Coordinates of C-alpha atoms in Angstrom, one line a residue:
X1269 CA 100.7 74.5 109.3
X1270 CA 98.8 77.7 110.4
X1271 CA 95.8 78.8 108.6
X1272 CA 96.3 81.6 106.1
X1273 CA 94.1 84.6 106.8
X1274 CA 92.5 86.0 103.7
X1275 CA 94.1 89.2 102.5
X1276 CA 93.1 92.3 100.7
X1277 CA 95.7 92.3 98.0
X1278 CA 97.3 95.4 96.5
X1279 CA 95.5 96.0 93.2
X1280 CA 97.8 94.1 90.8
X1281 CA 97.5 96.3 87.8
X1282 CA 99.5 99.0 89.7
X1283 CA 102.2 96.7 91.0
X1284 CA 105.0 96.8 88.5
X1285 CA 107.4 94.4 90.3
X1286 CA 107.4 91.9 93.2
X1287 CA 110.7 91.1 94.8
X1288 CA 111.9 88.8 97.5
X1289 CA 115.4 89.6 98.9
X1290 CA 117.3 89.2 102.2
X1291 CA 114.9 91.8 103.7
X1292 CA 111.7 89.9 102.7
X1293 CA 108.9 90.7 100.3
X1294 CA 108.5 94.1 98.5
X1295 CA 106.4 95.6 95.7
X1296 CA 107.0 98.5 93.5
X1297 CA 104.4 101.1 92.6
X1298 CA 105.0 103.2 89.5
X1299 CA 103.4 106.6 88.8
X1300 CA 104.5 108.0 85.5
X1301 CA 108.3 107.7 85.4
X1302 CA 108.6 107.6 89.2
X1303 CA 108.4 104.7 91.5
X1304 CA 108.2 103.8 95.1
X1305 CA 109.1 100.4 96.7
X1306 CA 107.0 99.2 99.6
X1307 CA 108.2 96.6 102.1
X1308 CA 105.9 94.1 103.9
X1309 CA 105.9 94.7 107.6
X1310 CA 104.5 91.6 109.4
X1311 CA 102.3 91.9 112.4
X1312 CA 104.0 91.6 115.8
X1313 CA 104.6 92.8 119.3
X1314 CA 107.1 95.3 120.7
X1315 CA 107.9 97.6 123.6
X1316 CA 107.2 101.1 122.4
X1317 CA 108.9 104.0 124.0
X1318 CA 112.3 104.2 125.7
X1319 CA 113.5 102.5 128.9
X1320 CA 114.2 104.7 131.9
X1321 CA 118.0 104.1 131.5
X1322 CA 118.2 105.1 127.9
X1323 CA 120.5 108.1 127.5
X1324 CA 119.0 111.4 126.4
X1325 CA 115.4 109.9 126.5
X1326 CA 112.5 112.3 126.4
X1327 CA 109.8 112.6 129.1
X1328 CA 107.1 111.6 126.7
X1329 CA 108.6 108.2 125.9
X1330 CA 106.9 106.0 128.5
X1331 CA 107.6 102.3 127.6
X1332 CA 104.5 100.3 127.0
X1333 CA 103.6 97.1 125.2
X1334 CA 102.1 97.4 121.8
X1335 CA 100.7 94.7 119.5
X1336 CA 100.1 95.3 115.8
X1337 CA 97.6 92.7 114.8
X1338 CA 97.8 93.3 111.0
X1339 CA 100.7 93.6 108.7
X1340 CA 101.1 96.6 106.4
X1341 CA 103.2 97.8 103.5
X1342 CA 105.6 100.7 104.2
X1343 CA 107.6 102.7 101.7
X1344 CA 111.3 101.8 102.0
X1345 CA 112.2 105.5 101.7
X1346 CA 110.6 108.9 102.5
X1347 CA 108.6 110.2 99.5
X1348 CA 111.0 111.6 96.9
X1349 CA 110.6 114.8 95.0
X1350 CA 110.3 112.7 91.8
X1351 CA 107.4 110.7 93.2
X1352 CA 105.8 113.8 94.6
X1353 CA 106.0 115.6 91.2
X1354 CA 104.5 112.5 89.5
X1355 CA 101.4 113.0 91.6
X1356 CA 101.4 116.7 92.6
X1357 CA 102.4 119.6 90.2
X1358 CA 104.3 121.9 92.5
X1359 CA 107.5 120.9 94.4
X1360 CA 107.5 122.6 97.8
X1361 CA 111.1 121.4 98.7
X1362 CA 114.0 123.6 99.5
X1363 CA 116.7 121.2 98.3
X1364 CA 115.7 120.7 94.7
X1365 CA 119.0 119.7 93.1
X1366 CA 118.2 116.0 92.8
X1367 CA 114.9 114.3 92.1
X1368 CA 115.7 111.5 94.6
X1369 CA 116.0 114.0 97.5
X1370 CA 113.1 113.6 99.9
X1371 CA 110.2 115.9 99.5
X1372 CA 110.4 118.4 102.4
X1373 CA 108.9 121.6 103.5
X1374 CA 105.7 119.6 103.7
X1375 CA 102.9 120.1 106.2
X1376 CA 100.7 117.3 107.5
X1377 CA 97.9 118.6 105.5
X1378 CA 100.1 118.7 102.4
X1379 CA 101.0 115.1 102.9
X1380 CA 97.4 114.2 103.3
X1381 CA 96.5 116.1 100.1
X1382 CA 99.2 114.2 98.2
X1383 CA 98.0 110.9 99.5
X1384 CA 94.4 111.7 98.7
X1385 CA 95.3 112.4 95.1
X1386 CA 97.3 109.2 94.9
X1387 CA 94.2 107.3 96.1
X1388 CA 92.0 109.1 93.7
X1389 CA 94.2 108.0 90.8
X1390 CA 94.3 104.4 92.1
X1391 CA 91.0 103.5 93.8
X1392 CA 91.5 100.7 96.3
X1393 CA 95.2 101.4 96.9
X1394 CA 94.5 102.7 100.5
X1395 CA 97.6 104.8 100.8
X1396 CA 98.0 106.6 104.1
X1397 CA 100.4 107.9 106.7
X1398 CA 101.6 105.2 109.1
X1399 CA 100.4 105.4 112.7
X1400 CA 103.0 106.4 115.3
X1401 CA 103.1 102.8 116.6
X1402 CA 103.6 101.4 113.0
X1403 CA 106.4 103.9 112.4
X1404 CA 108.3 103.0 115.6
X1405 CA 107.8 99.3 115.1
X1406 CA 109.2 99.5 111.6
X1407 CA 112.0 101.8 112.6
X1408 CA 113.1 99.5 115.4
X1409 CA 113.0 96.4 113.1
X1410 CA 113.0 94.1 116.2
X1411 CA 115.8 95.9 117.9
X1412 CA 115.6 97.3 121.5
X1413 CA 118.6 99.7 121.4
X1414 CA 118.3 103.5 121.0
X1415 CA 118.9 103.0 117.2
X1416 CA 118.2 100.2 114.8
X1417 CA 122.0 100.2 114.2
X1418 CA 122.7 99.6 117.9
X1419 CA 123.6 101.8 120.9
X1420 CA 125.4 104.4 118.8
X1421 CA 125.3 106.0 115.3
X1422 CA 127.7 107.7 113.0
X1423 CA 127.2 110.2 110.2
X1424 CA 128.0 107.4 107.8
X1425 CA 124.8 105.7 108.9
X1426 CA 122.5 108.6 109.7
X1427 CA 122.2 112.2 108.4
X1428 CA 122.2 114.3 111.6
X1429 CA 124.0 117.4 112.8
X1430 CA 127.5 115.8 113.2
X1431 CA 128.7 118.4 115.7
X1432 CA 126.2 117.0 118.2
X1433 CA 126.7 113.2 118.4
X1434 CA 124.8 110.8 120.6
X1435 CA 126.3 110.6 124.1
X1436 CA 129.7 109.0 124.0
X1437 CA 130.0 109.3 120.2
X1438 CA 132.5 111.1 118.1
X1439 CA 131.7 114.3 116.1
X1440 CA 131.4 113.9 112.4
X1441 CA 130.3 115.6 109.2
X1442 CA 127.5 118.2 109.3
X1443 CA 126.0 118.1 105.8
X1444 CA 123.7 121.0 106.4
X1445 CA 121.1 119.5 104.1
X1446 CA 119.3 116.3 103.1
X1447 CA 120.8 113.4 101.3
X1448 CA 119.3 111.4 98.5
X1449 CA 117.0 108.6 99.7
X1450 CA 118.5 105.1 100.1
X1451 CA 122.1 106.6 100.1
X1452 CA 122.7 105.5 103.7
X1453 CA 122.5 102.0 105.1
X1454 CA 119.1 100.4 105.5
X1455 CA 117.8 99.1 108.9
X1456 CA 117.4 95.3 109.4
X1457 CA 114.0 95.4 107.6
X1458 CA 115.3 97.1 104.5
X1459 CA 114.0 100.6 105.3
X1460 CA 116.2 103.6 104.6
X1461 CA 116.8 106.8 106.6
X1462 CA 114.3 106.0 109.3
X1463 CA 116.8 107.8 111.5
X1464 CA 117.7 111.3 110.4
X1465 CA 117.5 113.2 107.1
X1466 CA 113.9 114.5 107.4
X1467 CA 111.2 114.4 110.1
X1468 CA 108.4 112.1 109.0
X1469 CA 104.7 112.8 109.6
X1470 CA 102.6 110.2 111.3
X1471 CA 98.8 110.0 111.2
X1472 CA 98.3 110.4 114.9
X1473 CA 97.4 113.4 117.0
X1474 CA 100.1 113.8 119.7
X1475 CA 99.2 112.6 123.1
X1476 CA 100.8 111.0 126.3
X1477 CA 101.3 107.3 126.1
X1478 CA 99.1 105.0 128.2
X1479 CA 100.7 102.7 130.8
X1480 CA 98.6 99.6 129.9
X1481 CA 99.3 97.4 126.8
X1482 CA 97.8 98.6 123.6
X1483 CA 96.5 96.8 120.5
X1484 CA 96.7 98.7 117.2
X1485 CA 96.9 102.2 118.8
X1486 CA 96.0 105.2 116.7
X1487 CA 96.6 108.0 119.2
X1488 CA 94.1 110.5 120.6
X1489 CA 90.8 111.1 118.9
X1490 CA 91.4 114.9 118.8
X1491 CA 94.4 117.1 119.4
X1492 CA 96.3 120.3 118.5
X1493 CA 99.5 118.8 117.1
X1494 CA 100.5 115.9 114.9
X1495 CA 103.3 113.5 115.5
X1496 CA 106.6 113.6 113.6
X1497 CA 109.3 110.9 113.9
X1498 CA 112.9 110.2 113.0
X1499 CA 114.9 113.4 113.5
X1500 CA 116.5 115.4 110.7
X1501 CA 119.7 116.6 109.1
X1502 CA 119.8 119.7 111.3
X1503 CA 119.2 118.0 114.6
X1504 CA 121.5 116.4 117.2
X1505 CA 121.7 112.6 117.1
X1506 CA 119.5 112.1 120.2
X1507 CA 116.5 113.2 118.1
X1508 CA 117.1 110.3 115.7
X1509 CA 116.5 107.7 118.4
X1510 CA 113.8 105.1 117.6
X1511 CA 111.7 106.2 120.5
X1512 CA 112.1 110.0 120.1
X1513 CA 108.8 111.9 119.5
X1514 CA 108.2 115.4 118.1
X1515 CA 105.0 117.2 117.3
X1516 CA 103.9 120.4 115.6
X1517 CA 100.6 121.9 114.3
X1518 CA 99.5 120.1 111.1
X1519 CA 99.5 123.3 109.0
X1520 CA 103.1 124.1 109.7
X1521 CA 105.8 123.5 107.1
X1522 CA 109.2 123.0 108.6
X1523 CA 112.1 122.9 106.2
X1524 CA 113.0 119.5 107.5
X1525 CA 109.6 117.8 107.4
X1526 CA 108.7 115.0 104.9
X1527 CA 106.7 111.7 105.1
X1528 CA 106.7 108.0 104.3
X1529 CA 103.7 106.3 102.8
X1530 CA 102.0 103.2 104.2
X1531 CA 99.5 101.0 102.3
X1532 CA 96.4 99.4 103.8
X1533 CA 96.2 96.6 106.3
X1534 CA 97.2 93.6 104.2
X1535 CA 97.5 90.4 106.3
X1536 CA 98.8 87.8 103.8
X1537 CA 101.8 88.6 101.6
X1538 CA 102.3 84.8 101.1
X1539 CA 98.8 84.5 99.6
X1540 CA 99.4 87.6 97.5
X1541 CA 102.6 86.1 96.1
X1542 CA 100.8 82.9 95.2
X1543 CA 98.1 84.8 93.3
X1544 CA 100.8 86.8 91.4
X1545 CA 102.6 83.7 90.4

């Protein structure tokens, strides 16, 4: 039996529920009447980027080996407007007809301000944006295909511009807006809408990938633009690929930009579960 590495547990007073299901271990964080579920993403190794023969790949998607040496907790959905308003008083979103719509029209700085306030309220929570590598690792969920659903997607799986399907796919519904979070199928690790719906900010400055293997990459030290991932409701399907990269200046607020929260570097969900029990 392998040795259990000591963990930094999530502060237990703020965990309202701990669940194990077919996707693995998750915890729920409540803020007022709103809540967010976080899934444990175990450490691992994957090929980041897109192979040369992947259809509609971008020129910045050089495949390279990445090892994530520590696990982390990742929100199973993009931050909702309900969760945003439980922390921050003003809703910046355009589509405000349902509290479970993702918060959008959010800059990178807005997301960081929200996370800073969340951490101020709960010292030791260590909420943050995921790194670009953490984001793609979780999106792929151990798959190597263009999408975590396989080589093709439909509008029943992903909210994208249905008039522009992935190469070889059929046209479908163009919703012209976001959908409520967790309303489309989850990926194999229980994460919803990693493909499509809203672009999701990552912590990293945008930069070219290195050719050599990387351990826990965090992107360039400085830069002009921050990374966004996942594609959006208004984009063709190719932008929803697991490897697709986008970037804009961190002060810019696209109508389609949101974010997903990560928590700390917690190495031992098994040990945490034993302590909770």
